[in-house]
């Protein structure tokens, strides 16, 4: 009860970002126009998918050090949320790509990366469901998430060798983000983007706390019965 | 005091009987001997390669396969051959109940190194056969830069066996071992596969060494990173 202000605040904040993001004029952006508004929703979702992947690995390391089941439950909760957000990012991006690039899927470097991320999450959950002993499941899934996390940076180096990017910011016309990481966004647009990033991150923290609390409660309950 | 004696005994870590180097060699020669005695893996792998290659040849009969496509097909055969050949390396120890004995005799890292050496040897022999058979049957697969191709195969095979040996150790503790193995390995191996396919394409197209140097850097660092991480984490998987 006492933390209900947090979820109300997140709800109001994200609703405000949604209204402002859709209604606020964004000026003229060459090649994108109003389609650039996806940046308010799609980019935060992808950011959360990656953040959750990192947190899942982080709690995996914590489990291997402390052998506390709470860390394993948190690792799994982070992975579940990350999986949900990467599906959302893939779907929104895919629909957007249909209208911007002409087809739902183009094997652009970032599409390939999120595809690999989905594969890793899928493999992680298959591994978890294939092991019944809790401690063993916790150890092995932690180990797997570390190995997976270590190999992912290779895509950053190998992708540009194999294909050219289509995402705004890669390739010659760079209307919003360019290769040097410098942003060409109007100030007002940038504020909404940061506000959305902040709102989504807090949404993630709230969901993560809720999910891991439920997980820990049901684990305690279940071990008491046994 | 008897109590302190007891606690000091508990604190003392039990050392395995063999030293790390000798342990790794012992594991390697054990696996090699049992393979030479039964030829379990090699026989079925040769048949696997023959079957896969003939399916590919049937489906591409009368078609002209482009050089870059043939580079991709080669590594598809190698990937699935490794997936069917290496899955048993730790599962067999679990099934025969020899895991405990190995834990008593050798350090965990020696088990990993010994198994890795044996698996690498197996996949090197297998790849040699795959490549010879592939070159004889695929007319469009002509290597124009042999040096690039040689380095790609040497590093790619090592990286493949390093990653798959470690994943084999993970799945040996799980329930649905056979199906889980390619599922877990594929995301881990994907950067390596993309690198070797690109380098093989370059070697077929007759590129210069400098053009492939970027791929070689990626392959080398992949091998180093995956081997290091598996040695570091193997303790957790093995002493379960």
XYZ file of C-alpha atoms in Angstrom:
466
model
C 0.000 0.000 0.000
C 2.657 2.476 0.992
C 4.427 2.168 -2.367
C 1.307 2.722 -4.430
C 2.356 6.331 -5.108
C 5.199 4.978 -7.216
C 3.019 3.080 -9.652
C 0.574 5.981 -9.881
C 3.478 8.329 -10.628
C 4.838 5.976 -13.318
C 1.391 5.628 -14.870
C 0.843 9.397 -15.008
C 4.376 10.011 -16.282
C 4.135 7.481 -19.138
C 0.634 8.657 -20.062
C 1.980 12.210 -20.266
C 4.924 11.104 -22.418
C 2.505 9.237 -24.678
C 0.237 12.269 -25.161
C 3.092 14.738 -25.631
C 5.029 12.347 -27.877
C 2.118 11.883 -30.234
C 0.710 15.405 -30.226
C 3.792 17.626 -30.043
C 5.005 19.001 -33.386
C 8.480 17.664 -34.137
C 9.549 19.898 -36.984
C 10.834 18.741 -40.318
C 13.014 15.597 -40.294
C 14.237 14.623 -43.780
C 13.127 11.166 -44.881
C 11.266 10.299 -41.703
C 8.660 12.963 -40.915
C 6.154 11.967 -38.270
C 7.436 8.377 -38.378
C 10.337 9.601 -36.232
C 7.985 9.571 -33.237
C 8.673 5.861 -32.799
C 11.899 6.867 -31.103
C 9.883 7.717 -27.960
C 8.691 4.125 -27.532
C 10.801 1.768 -29.590
C 14.224 2.921 -28.383
C 13.322 2.734 -24.643
C 11.973 -0.797 -25.185
C 15.201 -1.921 -26.853
C 17.175 -0.240 -24.096
C 15.218 -2.194 -21.475
C 15.730 -5.449 -23.378
C 19.492 -4.921 -23.162
C 19.404 -3.616 -19.575
C 17.413 -6.676 -18.480
C 19.907 -8.963 -20.199
C 22.719 -7.289 -18.274
C 20.801 -7.484 -14.983
C 20.027 -11.145 -15.515
C 23.732 -11.829 -15.939
C 24.569 -9.619 -12.958
C 22.216 -11.506 -10.626
C 23.587 -14.729 -12.104
C 27.087 -13.729 -10.969
C 25.683 -12.765 -7.559
C 24.087 -16.206 -7.283
C 27.352 -17.975 -8.131
C 29.126 -15.944 -5.435
C 26.537 -16.137 -2.649
C 24.475 -19.244 -3.521
C 21.309 -17.441 -2.434
C 18.157 -18.521 -4.285
C 16.844 -14.937 -4.136
C 19.479 -13.921 -6.680
C 18.444 -16.700 -9.018
C 14.796 -15.627 -8.799
C 15.844 -12.046 -9.579
C 17.949 -13.239 -12.499
C 15.002 -15.144 -13.943
C 12.622 -12.196 -13.359
C 14.978 -9.853 -15.195
C 15.189 -12.295 -18.092
C 11.398 -12.661 -18.280
C 10.903 -8.888 -18.455
C 13.746 -8.541 -20.934
C 12.149 -11.155 -23.145
C 8.823 -9.308 -23.043
C 10.460 -5.981 -23.885
C 12.544 -7.440 -26.711
C 9.383 -8.914 -28.254
C 7.730 -5.487 -27.981
C 10.767 -3.763 -29.511
C 10.859 -6.309 -32.352
C 7.146 -5.928 -33.093
C 7.110 -2.114 -33.019
C 10.290 -1.960 -35.077
C 8.991 -4.478 -37.570
C 5.720 -2.615 -38.141
C 7.664 0.626 -38.475
C 10.063 -1.006 -40.957
C 7.114 -2.057 -43.138
C 6.247 1.600 -43.690
C 9.757 3.056 -43.727
C 11.860 0.434 -45.467
C 9.158 -1.440 -47.340
C 9.208 -4.830 -45.637
C 8.706 -6.242 -42.163
C 12.155 -7.731 -41.865
C 15.396 -6.713 -43.602
C 18.244 -8.300 -41.575
C 19.570 -4.873 -40.721
C 22.406 -5.179 -38.118
C 20.161 -4.140 -35.234
C 17.367 -6.426 -36.360
C 19.917 -9.245 -36.393
C 21.151 -8.292 -32.914
C 17.679 -8.305 -31.386
C 16.987 -11.588 -33.139
C 20.084 -13.042 -31.444
C 18.922 -11.565 -28.134
C 15.548 -13.304 -28.572
C 17.366 -16.557 -29.363
C 19.494 -16.239 -26.228
C 16.444 -15.557 -24.037
C 14.691 -18.518 -25.658
C 17.670 -20.788 -25.012
C 17.890 -19.522 -21.414
C 14.253 -20.401 -20.716
C 14.578 -23.805 -22.414
C 17.578 -24.544 -20.210
C 15.678 -23.486 -17.088
C 12.698 -25.665 -17.901
C 14.932 -28.685 -18.598
C 16.433 -28.827 -15.088
C 14.370 -29.829 -12.085
C 16.803 -29.521 -9.176
C 16.587 -25.868 -8.083
C 20.231 -25.265 -7.147
C 21.454 -26.932 -10.296
C 19.035 -24.921 -12.414
C 20.204 -21.707 -10.768
C 23.903 -22.483 -11.261
C 23.666 -23.638 -14.851
C 21.399 -20.839 -16.037
C 23.695 -18.285 -14.372
C 26.692 -19.809 -16.142
C 24.852 -19.817 -19.459
C 23.804 -16.187 -19.174
C 27.425 -15.173 -18.505
C 28.702 -17.079 -21.554
C 25.952 -15.599 -23.702
C 26.668 -12.086 -22.456
C 30.365 -12.427 -23.247
C 29.819 -13.432 -26.876
C 27.264 -10.740 -27.711
C 29.789 -7.849 -28.117
C 31.305 -9.695 -31.090
C 28.247 -8.784 -33.103
C 29.184 -5.141 -32.748
C 32.410 -5.827 -34.623
C 31.218 -8.449 -37.053
C 27.968 -6.868 -38.255
C 29.416 -3.891 -40.131
C 31.659 -6.268 -42.094
C 28.715 -8.264 -43.342
C 25.953 -5.762 -44.008
C 25.149 -2.090 -44.129
C 22.724 -0.591 -41.683
C 19.312 0.804 -42.447
C 18.482 2.253 -39.046
C 18.297 6.026 -38.841
C 21.765 7.091 -37.825
C 23.543 4.409 -39.873
C 24.275 4.960 -43.531
C 24.510 8.283 -45.331
C 21.380 10.221 -44.351
C 21.581 10.529 -40.597
C 18.556 12.542 -39.587
C 18.507 11.805 -35.861
C 21.485 9.846 -34.630
C 24.721 9.851 -36.544
C 27.735 7.589 -36.475
C 29.700 9.688 -34.001
C 26.955 9.220 -31.455
C 26.055 12.881 -31.743
C 22.360 13.527 -31.743
C 20.633 15.773 -34.210
C 17.415 16.116 -32.342
C 15.605 19.294 -31.599
C 15.767 20.219 -27.937
C 12.033 19.687 -27.329
C 12.139 16.269 -28.954
C 15.194 15.320 -26.947
C 13.429 16.183 -23.664
C 10.474 13.991 -24.518
C 12.842 11.188 -25.501
C 14.760 11.395 -22.223
C 11.509 11.631 -20.277
C 10.289 8.486 -22.010
C 13.572 6.687 -21.331
C 13.284 7.623 -17.659
C 9.620 6.599 -17.468
C 10.251 3.241 -19.107
C 13.253 2.557 -16.845
C 11.133 3.198 -13.747
C 8.368 1.033 -15.202
C 10.965 -1.708 -15.569
C 12.207 -1.262 -11.989
C 8.649 -1.413 -10.657
C 7.786 -4.512 -12.707
C 11.070 -6.143 -11.745
C 10.509 -5.583 -8.023
C 6.962 -6.881 -8.294
C 7.958 -9.950 -10.291
C 10.870 -10.896 -8.042
C 8.778 -10.321 -4.903
C 6.133 -12.720 -6.228
C 8.859 -15.195 -7.165
C 10.505 -15.080 -3.746
C 7.142 -15.404 -1.923
C 6.095 -18.405 -3.960
C 9.537 -19.975 -3.484
C 9.310 -19.566 0.310
C 5.754 -20.864 0.345
C 6.681 -23.840 -1.791
C 9.709 -24.771 0.334
C 7.630 -24.512 3.536
C 5.109 -27.023 2.197
C 7.929 -29.416 1.340
C 41.590 -29.784 21.628
C 39.660 -32.318 19.560
C 37.260 -29.653 18.281
C 39.972 -27.540 16.674
C 41.503 -30.646 15.097
C 38.216 -31.445 13.508
C 37.702 -27.939 12.114
C 41.246 -27.795 10.736
C 40.597 -31.084 8.955
C 37.461 -29.644 7.430
C 39.258 -26.515 6.261
C 41.913 -28.517 4.439
C 40.956 -28.744 0.793
C 41.196 -32.190 -0.684
C 43.611 -32.209 -3.605
C 42.903 -34.429 -6.600
C 45.453 -37.149 -7.177
C 46.824 -36.072 -10.549
C 48.522 -32.741 -11.264
C 46.600 -30.440 -13.685
C 48.825 -31.133 -16.704
C 48.933 -34.889 -16.215
C 45.208 -34.901 -15.506
C 44.393 -33.199 -18.804
C 46.630 -35.619 -20.709
C 45.031 -38.561 -18.896
C 41.496 -37.436 -19.766
C 42.535 -36.866 -23.368
C 44.123 -40.306 -23.744
C 41.189 -41.983 -21.968
C 38.728 -40.460 -24.445
C 41.002 -41.200 -27.389
C 41.427 -44.842 -26.343
C 37.733 -45.414 -25.816
C 36.979 -43.760 -29.165
C 39.592 -45.866 -30.981
C 38.200 -48.992 -29.330
C 34.563 -48.405 -30.265
C 34.731 -45.782 -33.051
C 31.327 -44.770 -31.794
C 31.550 -41.063 -32.650
C 33.640 -41.202 -35.795
C 31.630 -43.912 -37.577
C 28.289 -42.236 -37.042
C 29.736 -38.823 -37.873
C 31.120 -40.019 -41.202
C 27.690 -41.408 -42.054
C 26.106 -38.133 -40.922
C 28.371 -36.173 -43.266
C 27.705 -38.532 -46.183
C 23.940 -38.245 -45.688
C 23.963 -34.437 -45.290
C 26.240 -33.916 -48.249
C 24.154 -36.133 -50.498
C 20.964 -34.275 -49.531
C 22.674 -31.013 -50.465
C 23.939 -32.475 -53.728
C 20.487 -33.825 -54.624
C 18.828 -30.498 -53.927
C 21.406 -28.463 -55.861
C 21.676 -30.878 -58.812
C 21.589 -28.912 -62.040
C 21.798 -25.568 -60.220
C 24.795 -23.275 -60.219
C 25.656 -22.569 -56.592
C 27.381 -19.221 -56.125
C 30.762 -19.287 -54.334
C 29.501 -17.312 -51.342
C 26.505 -19.641 -50.955
C 28.782 -22.690 -51.079
C 30.869 -21.172 -48.259
C 27.732 -20.940 -46.127
C 26.643 -24.507 -46.897
C 30.058 -25.865 -45.896
C 29.780 -24.370 -42.425
C 26.199 -25.550 -42.013
C 27.466 -29.118 -42.472
C 30.327 -28.480 -40.031
C 27.993 -26.934 -37.423
C 25.480 -29.768 -37.410
C 28.172 -32.443 -37.547
C 29.758 -30.886 -34.456
C 26.349 -30.667 -32.778
C 25.696 -34.379 -33.271
C 29.267 -35.439 -32.514
C 30.126 -33.471 -29.390
C 26.853 -33.683 -27.470
C 27.917 -36.960 -25.890
C 31.286 -35.860 -24.502
C 29.947 -35.135 -21.005
C 26.613 -36.948 -21.242
C 28.474 -40.260 -21.547
C 30.240 -39.640 -18.218
C 26.901 -38.893 -16.537
C 25.264 -41.978 -18.023
C 28.074 -44.332 -17.063
C 28.246 -42.761 -13.605
C 31.953 -41.967 -13.971
C 31.621 -38.286 -13.087
C 32.426 -38.867 -9.404
C 35.560 -40.857 -10.230
C 36.839 -38.087 -12.467
C 36.090 -35.536 -9.743
C 38.259 -37.517 -7.340
C 41.145 -38.022 -9.720
C 41.616 -34.732 -11.550
C 41.129 -30.989 -11.215
C 37.994 -29.578 -12.917
C 40.091 -27.502 -15.307
C 41.976 -30.626 -16.439
C 38.688 -32.316 -17.298
C 37.716 -29.365 -19.455
C 41.138 -29.089 -21.127
C 41.350 -32.841 -21.753
C 37.850 -32.985 -23.221
C 38.521 -29.852 -25.261
C 41.702 -31.386 -26.725
C 39.903 -34.582 -27.643
C 36.892 -32.776 -29.123
C 39.149 -30.466 -31.127
C 41.036 -33.459 -32.521
C 37.742 -35.161 -33.417
C 36.373 -32.077 -35.166
C 39.687 -31.388 -36.945
C 39.709 -34.930 -38.381
C 36.044 -34.650 -39.256
C 36.456 -31.228 -40.893
C 39.348 -32.499 -42.971
C 37.080 -35.208 -44.341
C 34.167 -32.807 -44.840
C 36.329 -30.317 -46.729
C 37.916 -32.938 -48.990
C 34.531 -34.481 -49.767
C 32.989 -31.043 -50.291
C 35.741 -29.865 -52.649
C 35.420 -33.044 -54.711
C 31.638 -32.865 -55.025
C 30.941 -29.115 -55.178
C 32.236 -27.740 -58.476
C 31.690 -24.105 -57.492
C 33.704 -24.393 -54.282
C 37.217 -23.585 -55.450
C 39.543 -22.029 -52.880
C 41.589 -19.299 -54.513
C 43.397 -18.093 -51.380
C 44.541 -21.293 -49.607
C 46.270 -19.431 -46.764
C 43.097 -17.568 -45.764
C 41.104 -20.785 -45.952
C 43.640 -22.705 -43.852
C 43.731 -20.087 -41.083
C 39.916 -19.843 -41.116
C 39.491 -23.597 -40.727
C 42.149 -23.886 -38.002
C 40.742 -21.045 -35.884
C 37.083 -21.672 -36.674
C 37.323 -25.330 -35.716
C 39.034 -24.540 -32.451
C 36.446 -21.889 -31.544
C 33.647 -24.276 -32.482
C 34.979 -27.041 -30.270
C 35.746 -24.664 -27.372
C 32.191 -23.281 -27.247
C 30.479 -26.614 -27.887
C 32.564 -28.489 -25.304
C 31.445 -26.046 -22.632
C 27.791 -26.156 -23.677
C 28.047 -29.976 -23.703
C 29.080 -29.803 -20.041
C 26.026 -27.654 -19.248
C 23.506 -29.887 -21.020
C 24.894 -33.070 -19.451
C 23.161 -31.928 -16.228
C 19.816 -31.182 -17.904
C 16.925 -33.450 -18.815
C 16.272 -33.120 -22.541
C 19.892 -33.291 -23.608
C 19.718 -33.989 -27.334
C 17.298 -31.246 -28.349
C 18.701 -28.681 -25.958
C 22.243 -28.845 -27.331
C 21.850 -27.019 -30.676
C 19.350 -24.609 -29.073
C 21.891 -23.500 -26.457
C 24.889 -23.591 -28.783
C 23.537 -21.654 -31.722
C 23.345 -18.148 -30.140
C 26.807 -18.633 -28.634
C 28.302 -19.876 -31.907
C 26.585 -17.372 -34.188
C 29.336 -14.695 -34.085
C 31.923 -17.353 -34.849
C 29.869 -18.837 -37.681
C 29.265 -15.437 -39.262
C 32.996 -14.731 -39.069
C 34.104 -18.026 -40.590
C 31.483 -17.881 -43.339
C 32.656 -14.385 -44.283
C 36.329 -15.449 -44.248
C 35.576 -18.575 -46.294
C 33.691 -16.453 -48.818
C 36.745 -14.198 -49.090
C 39.018 -17.203 -49.634
C 36.762 -18.538 -52.401
C 36.618 -15.124 -54.041
C 40.424 -14.925 -53.972
C 40.761 -11.959 -51.601
C 44.115 -10.717 -50.320
C 45.276 -11.497 -46.786
C 44.705 -7.912 -45.667
C 41.017 -8.083 -46.533
C 40.520 -11.105 -44.284
C 42.627 -9.730 -41.410
C 39.556 -8.186 -39.746
C 37.787 -11.539 -39.658
C 40.898 -13.220 -38.269
C 41.066 -10.720 -35.421
C 37.447 -11.435 -34.565
C 37.989 -15.208 -34.738
C 41.125 -15.071 -32.617
C 39.532 -12.921 -29.922
C 36.437 -15.129 -29.936
C 38.585 -18.235 -29.336
C 40.502 -16.523 -26.519
C 37.383 -15.132 -24.805
C 35.336 -18.331 -24.997
C 38.215 -20.532 -23.786
C 38.961 -18.184 -20.863
C 35.333 -17.926 -19.786
C 34.825 -21.678 -19.979
C 37.905 -22.413 -17.857
C 36.739 -19.808 -15.311
C 33.169 -21.074 -15.077
C 33.708 -24.801 -15.484
C 34.144 -25.298 -11.716
C 30.508 -24.298 -11.153
C 29.210 -26.707 -13.767
C 31.419 -29.608 -12.778
C 31.266 -29.513 -8.964
C 27.507 -29.504 -8.902
